[in-house]
Short mmCIF file of C-alpha atoms in Angstrom, two decimals:
data_model
loop_
_atom_site.label_atom_id
_atom_site.label_comp_id
_atom_site.label_asym_id
_atom_site.label_seq_id
_atom_site.Cartn_x
_atom_site.Cartn_y
_atom_site.Cartn_z
CA MET M 1 -3.24 -10.36 -20.10
CA MET M 2 -5.80 -8.00 -18.22
CA VAL M 3 -5.89 -4.95 -15.40
CA GLY M 4 -6.18 -7.43 -12.23
CA ASP M 5 -3.48 -10.12 -13.18
CA THR M 6 -0.66 -11.03 -10.17
CA PHE M 7 2.38 -12.86 -11.40
CA SER M 8 5.16 -13.42 -8.15
CA ALA M 9 8.15 -15.14 -7.04
CA LYS M 10 10.34 -15.54 -4.54
CA ARG M 11 13.91 -16.10 -3.30
CA THR M 12 15.93 -17.36 -0.13
CA PHE M 13 19.00 -15.01 -0.73
CA THR M 14 22.95 -16.45 0.21
CA ARG M 15 26.10 -14.95 0.18
CA GLY M 16 26.61 -16.84 -2.96
CA ASP M 17 24.13 -14.39 -4.73
CA VAL M 18 25.41 -11.34 -2.59
CA PHE M 19 29.31 -11.95 -3.58
CA ALA M 20 28.36 -12.79 -6.97
CA PHE M 21 26.40 -8.87 -7.84
CA SER M 22 28.84 -7.33 -5.84
CA ASN M 23 30.69 -9.64 -8.47
CA ILE M 24 28.75 -7.84 -11.30
CA THR M 25 28.52 -4.92 -10.39
CA GLY M 26 31.61 -3.74 -8.54
CA ASP M 27 29.46 -2.76 -5.26
CA PHE M 28 31.73 -3.80 -2.96
CA GLY M 29 30.32 -1.69 -0.02
CA SER M 30 30.80 -2.85 3.81
CA LEU M 31 27.84 -3.95 4.12
CA HIS M 32 27.76 -6.57 1.12
CA THR M 33 30.81 -7.54 2.55
CA MET M 34 30.89 -7.57 6.17
CA PRO M 35 28.38 -9.66 7.89
CA ASP M 36 26.64 -8.57 11.48
CA SER M 37 26.75 -10.36 14.71
CA ARG M 38 24.65 -12.34 13.06
CA GLY M 39 27.08 -13.73 10.31
CA ARG M 40 24.49 -12.47 7.60
CA VAL M 41 25.36 -9.89 4.99
CA ARG M 42 22.77 -7.22 3.34
CA VAL M 43 21.76 -7.84 0.54
CA HIS M 44 22.10 -5.19 -2.35
CA SER M 45 19.05 -3.17 -3.29
CA LEU M 46 18.81 -3.85 -6.98
CA LEU M 47 19.47 -7.99 -5.68
CA ILE M 48 15.91 -7.93 -4.28
CA ALA M 49 13.79 -6.01 -6.91
CA SER M 50 15.85 -8.22 -9.79
CA ILE M 51 13.49 -11.10 -7.85
CA ALA M 52 10.71 -9.19 -10.01
CA THR M 53 12.99 -10.16 -13.47
CA LYS M 54 12.38 -14.19 -12.75
CA ILE M 55 8.33 -13.20 -13.87
CA GLY M 56 9.51 -10.63 -16.62
CA GLY M 57 10.88 -13.03 -18.60
CA ASP M 58 8.16 -15.57 -18.17
CA LEU M 59 6.12 -13.06 -19.49
CA ASN M 60 8.17 -12.14 -22.39
CA PHE M 61 8.14 -8.97 -20.74
CA PHE M 62 10.70 -6.00 -22.30
CA SER M 63 11.32 -3.31 -19.75
CA GLU M 64 10.53 0.30 -19.98
CA THR M 65 10.90 2.10 -17.27
CA LEU M 66 11.10 0.61 -13.35
CA ASP M 67 10.44 3.02 -9.89
CA HIS M 68 11.50 1.48 -6.74
CA THR M 69 11.45 2.38 -3.33
CA PHE M 70 13.16 0.08 -1.01
CA MET M 71 12.17 0.33 2.59
CA LYS M 72 13.48 -2.29 4.79
CA ALA M 73 16.81 -4.25 4.81
CA VAL M 74 17.02 -7.72 3.55
CA TYR M 75 19.70 -10.21 4.80
CA THR M 76 20.97 -13.24 3.54
CA GLY M 77 18.93 -15.91 4.56
CA ASP M 78 15.62 -13.98 4.37
CA GLU M 79 12.84 -15.38 1.41
CA VAL M 80 11.15 -12.66 -0.14
CA THR M 81 8.72 -12.33 -2.52
CA CYS M 82 7.47 -9.92 -5.26
CA LYS M 83 4.22 -9.84 -6.47
CA ILE M 84 3.80 -8.26 -9.47
CA THR M 85 -0.47 -6.67 -10.82
CA ILE M 86 -0.99 -5.77 -13.68
CA THR M 87 -2.64 -1.80 -13.13
CA SER M 88 -3.13 -1.61 -17.27
CA VAL M 89 -3.01 -3.35 -20.64
CA THR M 90 -2.78 -1.48 -24.28
CA SER M 91 -2.21 -3.55 -26.99
CA LEU M 92 -0.37 -2.34 -30.13
CA ASP M 93 0.51 -3.40 -33.22
CA ASN M 94 2.05 -5.73 -32.55
CA SER M 95 2.44 -6.13 -28.38
CA PHE M 96 0.95 -5.36 -24.69
CA HIS M 97 1.98 -1.94 -23.44
CA VAL M 98 1.60 -3.37 -19.59
CA GLU M 99 1.92 -1.16 -16.42
CA MET M 100 2.00 -2.59 -12.95
CA ALA M 101 2.77 -2.16 -9.64
CA LEU M 102 5.77 -4.21 -7.37
CA ILE M 103 5.05 -5.56 -3.69
CA PHE M 104 7.58 -7.28 -2.58
CA LYS M 105 7.39 -8.73 1.28
CA ASN M 106 9.80 -10.98 3.54
CA ALA M 107 8.78 -13.51 5.56
CA GLU M 108 7.73 -12.06 8.46
CA ASN M 109 4.85 -9.96 5.39
CA GLU M 110 6.64 -6.90 6.52
CA THR M 111 7.06 -4.71 3.18
CA VAL M 112 10.54 -4.20 2.24
CA ALA M 113 10.01 -2.69 -0.83
CA THR M 114 7.35 -1.79 -3.64
CA GLY M 115 7.44 -0.03 -7.14
CA ASN M 116 6.52 0.26 -10.37
CA GLY M 117 6.86 -0.21 -14.23
CA SER M 118 5.98 -0.19 -17.22
CA GLY M 119 6.96 -2.17 -21.24
CA PHE M 120 5.70 -4.46 -23.50
CA ILE M 121 4.96 -8.07 -24.27
CA PRO M 122 4.84 -9.05 -27.89
CA LYS M 123 2.14 -10.31 -29.20
CA ASN M 124 3.35 -13.49 -31.30
CA ILE M 125 6.71 -14.71 -30.51
CA SER M 126 8.70 -16.64 -33.16
#
């Protein structure tokens, strides 16, 4: 793990994804339940942010802080790619403390969200 390393994951959101997230969180706001004129519903912001969870799982990352800014709506059927760039790595006794920058873009290469976070990656997984 080095400063400058990048990781990415992408996802196309479905009505089923939004419905499942609504059931988990209790957020049944009309933006997420009432289709627009094109038959789409708006994806929850935190569901968009959860794309980074795939990367975190791959890295065995334990989150310490997360900060996101959402700037453009995402609707069902939209594909979003999350790119994480490592901005700092500190070696500790049993883990690495890692800081990262996140950017989320839609298929039109428009930024829909940005963020940063920090956490720990164990040195040895047993």
